[in-house]
PDB file of C-alpha atoms in Angstrom:
ATOM      1  CA  UNK L   1       0.000   0.000   0.000  1.00 66.00           C
ATOM      2  CA  UNK L   2       1.401   3.381  -1.031  1.00 83.00           C
ATOM      3  CA  UNK L   3       1.787   6.432   1.219  1.00 85.00           C
ATOM      4  CA  UNK L   4      -1.237   8.312  -0.138  1.00 85.00           C
ATOM      5  CA  UNK L   5      -3.517   5.289   0.119  1.00 87.00           C
ATOM      6  CA  UNK L   6      -2.295   4.558   3.654  1.00 88.00           C
ATOM      7  CA  UNK L   7      -2.812   8.185   4.678  1.00 88.00           C
ATOM      8  CA  UNK L   8      -6.387   8.125   3.421  1.00 88.00           C
ATOM      9  CA  UNK L   9      -7.038   4.820   5.208  1.00 87.00           C
ATOM     10  CA  UNK L  10      -5.677   6.285   8.452  1.00 85.00           C
ATOM     11  CA  UNK L  11      -8.150   9.167   8.193  1.00 87.00           C
ATOM     12  CA  UNK L  12     -11.059   6.763   7.980  1.00 83.00           C
ATOM     13  CA  UNK L  13      -9.713   4.864  10.997  1.00 85.00           C
ATOM     14  CA  UNK L  14      -9.726   8.141  12.956  1.00 86.00           C
ATOM     15  CA  UNK L  15     -13.349   8.767  12.005  1.00 85.00           C
ATOM     16  CA  UNK L  16     -12.508  11.509   9.499  1.00 87.00           C
ATOM     17  CA  UNK L  17     -14.481  11.454   6.260  1.00 90.00           C
ATOM     18  CA  UNK L  18     -11.870  10.722   3.552  1.00 87.00           C
ATOM     19  CA  UNK L  19     -13.990  12.652   1.030  1.00 91.00           C
ATOM     20  CA  UNK L  20     -12.650  15.841   2.652  1.00 94.00           C
ATOM     21  CA  UNK L  21      -9.254  14.981   1.182  1.00 95.00           C
ATOM     22  CA  UNK L  22      -8.937  15.912  -2.505  1.00 96.00           C
ATOM     23  CA  UNK L  23      -7.423  13.338  -4.872  1.00 95.00           C
ATOM     24  CA  UNK L  24      -3.654  13.259  -4.891  1.00 94.00           C
ATOM     25  CA  UNK L  25      -3.403  14.939  -1.465  1.00 95.00           C
ATOM     26  CA  UNK L  26      -2.234  13.669   1.927  1.00 93.00           C
ATOM     27  CA  UNK L  27      -3.382  14.932   5.317  1.00 93.00           C
ATOM     28  CA  UNK L  28      -0.886  16.412   7.771  1.00 92.00           C
ATOM     29  CA  UNK L  29      -1.042  18.028  11.201  1.00 88.00           C
ATOM     30  CA  UNK L  30       1.967  20.177  10.311  1.00 87.00           C
ATOM     31  CA  UNK L  31       1.802  23.537   8.547  1.00 84.00           C
ATOM     32  CA  UNK L  32       4.567  23.345   5.925  1.00 72.00           C
ATOM     33  CA  UNK L  33       6.246  26.591   4.904  1.00 78.00           C
ATOM     34  CA  UNK L  34       6.482  27.220   1.163  1.00 69.00           C
ATOM     35  CA  UNK L  35       7.326  30.492  -0.572  1.00 68.00           C
ATOM     36  CA  UNK L  36       9.617  31.990  -3.169  1.00 67.00           C
ATOM     37  CA  UNK L  37      12.223  34.559  -2.201  1.00 72.00           C
ATOM     38  CA  UNK L  38      12.654  36.323   1.120  1.00 80.00           C
ATOM     39  CA  UNK L  39      10.167  36.729   3.950  1.00 89.00           C
ATOM     40  CA  UNK L  40       9.198  40.399   4.418  1.00 90.00           C
ATOM     41  CA  UNK L  41      10.225  42.016   7.703  1.00 90.00           C
ATOM     42  CA  UNK L  42       7.823  44.514   9.267  1.00 91.00           C
ATOM     43  CA  UNK L  43       9.252  46.407  12.229  1.00 86.00           C
ATOM     44  CA  UNK L  44       6.539  49.048  12.297  1.00 91.00           C
ATOM     45  CA  UNK L  45       3.066  48.744  10.779  1.00 96.00           C
ATOM     46  CA  UNK L  46       2.396  52.481  10.988  1.00 95.00           C
ATOM     47  CA  UNK L  47       3.511  52.820   7.359  1.00 94.00           C
ATOM     48  CA  UNK L  48       1.759  49.658   6.159  1.00 97.00           C
ATOM     49  CA  UNK L  49      -1.369  50.034   4.018  1.00 98.00           C
ATOM     50  CA  UNK L  50      -3.726  47.966   1.903  1.00 98.00           C
ATOM     51  CA  UNK L  51      -4.700  49.443  -1.456  1.00 98.00           C
ATOM     52  CA  UNK L  52      -7.994  48.599  -3.165  1.00 98.00           C
ATOM     53  CA  UNK L  53      -8.101  49.601  -6.827  1.00 98.00           C
ATOM     54  CA  UNK L  54      -9.516  48.753 -10.242  1.00 98.00           C
ATOM     55  CA  UNK L  55     -13.213  48.487 -11.078  1.00 98.00           C
ATOM     56  CA  UNK L  56     -14.419  50.281  -7.958  1.00 98.00           C
ATOM     57  CA  UNK L  57     -16.299  53.509  -7.325  1.00 98.00           C
ATOM     58  CA  UNK L  58     -14.302  54.264  -4.201  1.00 98.00           C
ATOM     59  CA  UNK L  59     -10.590  53.325  -4.339  1.00 98.00           C
ATOM     60  CA  UNK L  60      -9.193  52.739  -0.873  1.00 98.00           C
ATOM     61  CA  UNK L  61      -5.930  53.096   0.998  1.00 98.00           C
ATOM     62  CA  UNK L  62      -6.462  51.421   4.362  1.00 98.00           C
ATOM     63  CA  UNK L  63      -3.939  51.797   7.181  1.00 98.00           C
ATOM     64  CA  UNK L  64      -3.256  48.978   9.627  1.00 98.00           C
ATOM     65  CA  UNK L  65      -5.100  50.825  12.392  1.00 97.00           C
ATOM     66  CA  UNK L  66      -8.092  51.369  10.110  1.00 98.00           C
ATOM     67  CA  UNK L  67      -8.057  47.757   9.025  1.00 98.00           C
ATOM     68  CA  UNK L  68      -7.950  46.460  12.591  1.00 98.00           C
ATOM     69  CA  UNK L  69     -10.960  48.636  13.453  1.00 98.00           C
ATOM     70  CA  UNK L  70     -13.120  46.670  10.976  1.00 98.00           C
ATOM     71  CA  UNK L  71     -15.377  43.887  12.216  1.00 98.00           C
ATOM     72  CA  UNK L  72     -13.586  40.535  12.208  1.00 98.00           C
ATOM     73  CA  UNK L  73     -14.918  36.966  12.152  1.00 98.00           C
ATOM     74  CA  UNK L  74     -13.556  33.524  13.002  1.00 98.00           C
ATOM     75  CA  UNK L  75     -13.631  30.614  10.563  1.00 98.00           C
ATOM     76  CA  UNK L  76     -12.556  26.975  10.672  1.00 98.00           C
ATOM     77  CA  UNK L  77     -11.728  25.363   7.347  1.00 98.00           C
ATOM     78  CA  UNK L  78      -9.615  22.767   5.531  1.00 97.00           C
ATOM     79  CA  UNK L  79      -6.743  24.003   3.367  1.00 97.00           C
ATOM     80  CA  UNK L  80      -5.069  22.253   0.435  1.00 96.00           C
ATOM     81  CA  UNK L  81      -1.628  23.082  -0.949  1.00 95.00           C
ATOM     82  CA  UNK L  82      -0.699  22.479  -4.574  1.00 95.00           C
ATOM     83  CA  UNK L  83       2.356  20.561  -3.294  1.00 93.00           C
ATOM     84  CA  UNK L  84      -0.102  17.867  -2.160  1.00 94.00           C
ATOM     85  CA  UNK L  85      -0.497  18.420   1.575  1.00 93.00           C
ATOM     86  CA  UNK L  86      -3.851  19.190   3.196  1.00 95.00           C
ATOM     87  CA  UNK L  87      -4.531  20.398   6.724  1.00 95.00           C
ATOM     88  CA  UNK L  88      -7.966  19.959   8.285  1.00 96.00           C
ATOM     89  CA  UNK L  89      -9.889  22.232  10.659  1.00 96.00           C
ATOM     90  CA  UNK L  90      -7.547  25.215  10.566  1.00 97.00           C
ATOM     91  CA  UNK L  91      -8.689  28.250  12.597  1.00 98.00           C
ATOM     92  CA  UNK L  92      -8.434  31.794  11.263  1.00 98.00           C
ATOM     93  CA  UNK L  93      -9.567  35.287  12.225  1.00 98.00           C
ATOM     94  CA  UNK L  94      -9.902  38.161   9.794  1.00 98.00           C
ATOM     95  CA  UNK L  95     -12.071  40.625   7.931  1.00 98.00           C
ATOM     96  CA  UNK L  96     -14.420  39.233   5.263  1.00 98.00           C
ATOM     97  CA  UNK L  97     -13.492  40.403   1.780  1.00 98.00           C
ATOM     98  CA  UNK L  98     -17.165  41.305   1.324  1.00 98.00           C
ATOM     99  CA  UNK L  99     -16.579  44.136   3.822  1.00 98.00           C
ATOM    100  CA  UNK L 100     -13.954  45.626   1.512  1.00 98.00           C
ATOM    101  CA  UNK L 101     -16.207  45.045  -1.506  1.00 98.00           C
ATOM    102  CA  UNK L 102     -18.920  47.111   0.175  1.00 98.00           C
ATOM    103  CA  UNK L 103     -16.520  49.856   1.238  1.00 98.00           C
ATOM    104  CA  UNK L 104     -15.001  50.166  -2.243  1.00 98.00           C
ATOM    105  CA  UNK L 105     -18.366  49.887  -4.026  1.00 98.00           C
ATOM    106  CA  UNK L 106     -17.160  47.359  -6.568  1.00 98.00           C
ATOM    107  CA  UNK L 107     -18.649  47.976 -10.018  1.00 98.00           C
ATOM    108  CA  UNK L 108     -20.957  45.531 -11.771  1.00 97.00           C
ATOM    109  CA  UNK L 109     -18.367  45.071 -14.514  1.00 98.00           C
ATOM    110  CA  UNK L 110     -15.912  43.417 -12.111  1.00 98.00           C
ATOM    111  CA  UNK L 111     -15.501  39.677 -12.734  1.00 98.00           C
ATOM    112  CA  UNK L 112     -12.179  38.791 -11.105  1.00 98.00           C
ATOM    113  CA  UNK L 113      -9.908  39.811  -8.265  1.00 98.00           C
ATOM    114  CA  UNK L 114      -6.127  40.034  -8.310  1.00 98.00           C
ATOM    115  CA  UNK L 115      -4.427  39.680  -4.939  1.00 98.00           C
ATOM    116  CA  UNK L 116      -1.159  41.631  -4.856  1.00 98.00           C
ATOM    117  CA  UNK L 117       1.551  40.674  -2.366  1.00 96.00           C
ATOM    118  CA  UNK L 118       4.947  42.008  -1.403  1.00 94.00           C
ATOM    119  CA  UNK L 119       7.784  41.584  -3.921  1.00 93.00           C
ATOM    120  CA  UNK L 120       5.395  41.563  -6.902  1.00 93.00           C
ATOM    121  CA  UNK L 121       3.746  38.206  -6.275  1.00 94.00           C
ATOM    122  CA  UNK L 122       0.064  37.928  -7.197  1.00 97.00           C
ATOM    123  CA  UNK L 123      -2.789  35.473  -7.787  1.00 97.00           C
ATOM    124  CA  UNK L 124      -6.194  35.734  -9.472  1.00 98.00           C
ATOM    125  CA  UNK L 125      -9.593  34.568  -8.171  1.00 98.00           C
ATOM    126  CA  UNK L 126     -13.052  34.770  -9.816  1.00 98.00           C
ATOM    127  CA  UNK L 127     -15.311  37.259  -8.059  1.00 98.00           C
ATOM    128  CA  UNK L 128     -18.339  35.000  -8.517  1.00 98.00           C
ATOM    129  CA  UNK L 129     -16.619  32.353  -6.385  1.00 98.00           C
ATOM    130  CA  UNK L 130     -15.894  34.887  -3.656  1.00 97.00           C
ATOM    131  CA  UNK L 131     -19.538  35.985  -3.611  1.00 97.00           C
ATOM    132  CA  UNK L 132     -21.048  32.500  -3.800  1.00 96.00           C
ATOM    133  CA  UNK L 133     -23.149  31.199  -0.908  1.00 94.00           C
ATOM    134  CA  UNK L 134     -21.043  29.781   1.896  1.00 94.00           C
ATOM    135  CA  UNK L 135     -17.739  30.956   0.423  1.00 96.00           C
ATOM    136  CA  UNK L 136     -14.883  31.797   2.788  1.00 98.00           C
ATOM    137  CA  UNK L 137     -12.917  34.797   1.517  1.00 98.00           C
ATOM    138  CA  UNK L 138     -11.073  36.358   4.416  1.00 98.00           C
ATOM    139  CA  UNK L 139      -8.355  38.933   4.948  1.00 98.00           C
ATOM    140  CA  UNK L 140      -6.742  36.957   7.748  1.00 98.00           C
ATOM    141  CA  UNK L 141      -4.492  38.367  10.455  1.00 98.00           C
ATOM    142  CA  UNK L 142      -4.594  35.478  12.936  1.00 98.00           C
ATOM    143  CA  UNK L 143      -4.058  31.735  12.700  1.00 97.00           C
ATOM    144  CA  UNK L 144      -4.904  29.382  15.572  1.00 97.00           C
ATOM    145  CA  UNK L 145      -5.588  32.313  17.907  1.00 97.00           C
ATOM    146  CA  UNK L 146      -2.257  34.064  17.312  1.00 96.00           C
ATOM    147  CA  UNK L 147      -0.997  36.672  14.865  1.00 97.00           C
ATOM    148  CA  UNK L 148       0.357  35.134  11.696  1.00 96.00           C
ATOM    149  CA  UNK L 149       3.928  33.893  11.692  1.00 94.00           C
ATOM    150  CA  UNK L 150       6.120  35.866   9.240  1.00 94.00           C
ATOM    151  CA  UNK L 151       6.563  32.832   6.975  1.00 93.00           C
ATOM    152  CA  UNK L 152       2.801  32.342   6.872  1.00 93.00           C
ATOM    153  CA  UNK L 153       1.999  35.865   5.728  1.00 93.00           C
ATOM    154  CA  UNK L 154       2.295  38.324   8.652  1.00 97.00           C
ATOM    155  CA  UNK L 155       0.704  40.774   8.987  1.00 98.00           C
ATOM    156  CA  UNK L 156      -2.060  39.911   6.506  1.00 98.00           C
ATOM    157  CA  UNK L 157      -2.884  37.171   4.044  1.00 98.00           C
ATOM    158  CA  UNK L 158      -5.867  36.340   1.898  1.00 98.00           C
ATOM    159  CA  UNK L 159      -7.671  33.116   2.767  1.00 98.00           C
ATOM    160  CA  UNK L 160      -9.700  31.368   0.074  1.00 98.00           C
ATOM    161  CA  UNK L 161      -9.747  27.652   0.921  1.00 98.00           C
ATOM    162  CA  UNK L 162     -11.996  26.636  -1.973  1.00 98.00           C
ATOM    163  CA  UNK L 163      -8.920  26.730  -4.231  1.00 98.00           C
ATOM    164  CA  UNK L 164      -5.329  25.554  -3.827  1.00 97.00           C
ATOM    165  CA  UNK L 165      -3.503  27.463  -1.136  1.00 95.00           C
ATOM    166  CA  UNK L 166      -1.310  29.574  -3.441  1.00 96.00           C
ATOM    167  CA  UNK L 167      -4.508  31.535  -4.133  1.00 97.00           C
ATOM    168  CA  UNK L 168      -4.494  32.495  -0.418  1.00 97.00           C
ATOM    169  CA  UNK L 169      -1.853  35.127  -1.053  1.00 96.00           C
ATOM    170  CA  UNK L 170       0.592  35.863   1.768  1.00 96.00           C
ATOM    171  CA  UNK L 171       1.860  39.358   2.711  1.00 97.00           C
ATOM    172  CA  UNK L 172      -1.137  40.980   1.071  1.00 98.00           C
ATOM    173  CA  UNK L 173      -0.774  44.644   0.083  1.00 98.00           C
ATOM    174  CA  UNK L 174      -3.320  45.200  -2.681  1.00 98.00           C
ATOM    175  CA  UNK L 175      -6.668  44.038  -3.987  1.00 98.00           C
ATOM    176  CA  UNK L 176      -7.455  44.800  -7.625  1.00 98.00           C
ATOM    177  CA  UNK L 177     -10.945  44.281  -9.033  1.00 98.00           C
ATOM    178  CA  UNK L 178     -10.786  43.482 -12.744  1.00 98.00           C
ATOM    179  CA  UNK L 179     -13.331  43.416 -15.573  1.00 98.00           C
ATOM    180  CA  UNK L 180     -11.617  40.391 -17.172  1.00 98.00           C
ATOM    181  CA  UNK L 181      -9.514  37.459 -16.032  1.00 97.00           C
ATOM    182  CA  UNK L 182      -5.740  37.850 -16.017  1.00 97.00           C
ATOM    183  CA  UNK L 183      -2.960  35.563 -14.874  1.00 98.00           C
ATOM    184  CA  UNK L 184      -1.180  36.502 -11.683  1.00 97.00           C
ATOM    185  CA  UNK L 185       2.485  35.762 -11.021  1.00 95.00           C
ATOM    186  CA  UNK L 186       1.902  32.112 -10.207  1.00 94.00           C
ATOM    187  CA  UNK L 187      -0.533  31.485 -13.038  1.00 97.00           C
ATOM    188  CA  UNK L 188       1.819  33.089 -15.555  1.00 97.00           C
ATOM    189  CA  UNK L 189       4.567  30.756 -14.358  1.00 95.00           C
ATOM    190  CA  UNK L 190       2.873  27.396 -14.794  1.00 95.00           C
ATOM    191  CA  UNK L 191       0.120  27.215 -12.197  1.00 96.00           C
ATOM    192  CA  UNK L 192      -3.511  26.623 -13.191  1.00 98.00           C
ATOM    193  CA  UNK L 193      -5.676  29.689 -13.811  1.00 97.00           C
ATOM    194  CA  UNK L 194      -8.412  28.368 -11.480  1.00 98.00           C
ATOM    195  CA  UNK L 195      -6.872  25.798  -9.154  1.00 98.00           C
ATOM    196  CA  UNK L 196      -9.654  23.534  -7.870  1.00 98.00           C
ATOM    197  CA  UNK L 197      -8.033  20.908  -5.597  1.00 98.00           C
ATOM    198  CA  UNK L 198     -10.863  18.420  -6.103  1.00 97.00           C
ATOM    199  CA  UNK L 199     -10.244  18.583  -9.867  1.00 97.00           C
ATOM    200  CA  UNK L 200      -6.447  18.437  -9.368  1.00 97.00           C
ATOM    201  CA  UNK L 201      -6.023  21.671 -11.315  1.00 98.00           C
ATOM    202  CA  UNK L 202      -2.427  22.222 -10.286  1.00 97.00           C
ATOM    203  CA  UNK L 203      -0.592  23.290 -13.415  1.00 95.00           C
ATOM    204  CA  UNK L 204      -1.099  24.311 -17.029  1.00 94.00           C
ATOM    205  CA  UNK L 205      -2.955  21.571 -18.876  1.00 90.00           C
ATOM    206  CA  UNK L 206      -4.520  19.980 -15.790  1.00 87.00           C
TER     207      UNK L 206
END
């Protein structure tokens, strides 16, 4: 019996529904660290801001203090990394992206969102998925009751567990609402434009 098959069998033995685990994934209790380049260092968040641009009536520049004054929620969700690990029942706290959508007055023409991170990294997500019933789309600043670790996106990351975890952009600095789909950094460099883990949409051609 191979590792992936054994891992799935172990879940069932623990009373966990194996259907929660997408094909080609294995479950882990760890939280592996994966990123390209350096980890940003923030010594003072007084100069940090989040910019909301694109197909909006009201472009925004939100300071850290302003962001932390927004109403936050807690969510528990499974996450799935394109490198084949999955982690169940992860706990997050953050501001729903719908709050920002309302503040910016996103235009009807908007169809997609580009998440912009430090160092020029970015990822695209369909707006219809973000707005669908039951969707989790969070601007997260805490994981497991604590502020994010630097390697996991401190001070802010996007959380969108419906898709592979690269879509949950770390070190978030900008949200761009677009009237057409466009590849982000990862999608332009071989990753799938959509990235559904249950369809194994990892890379170009999947």
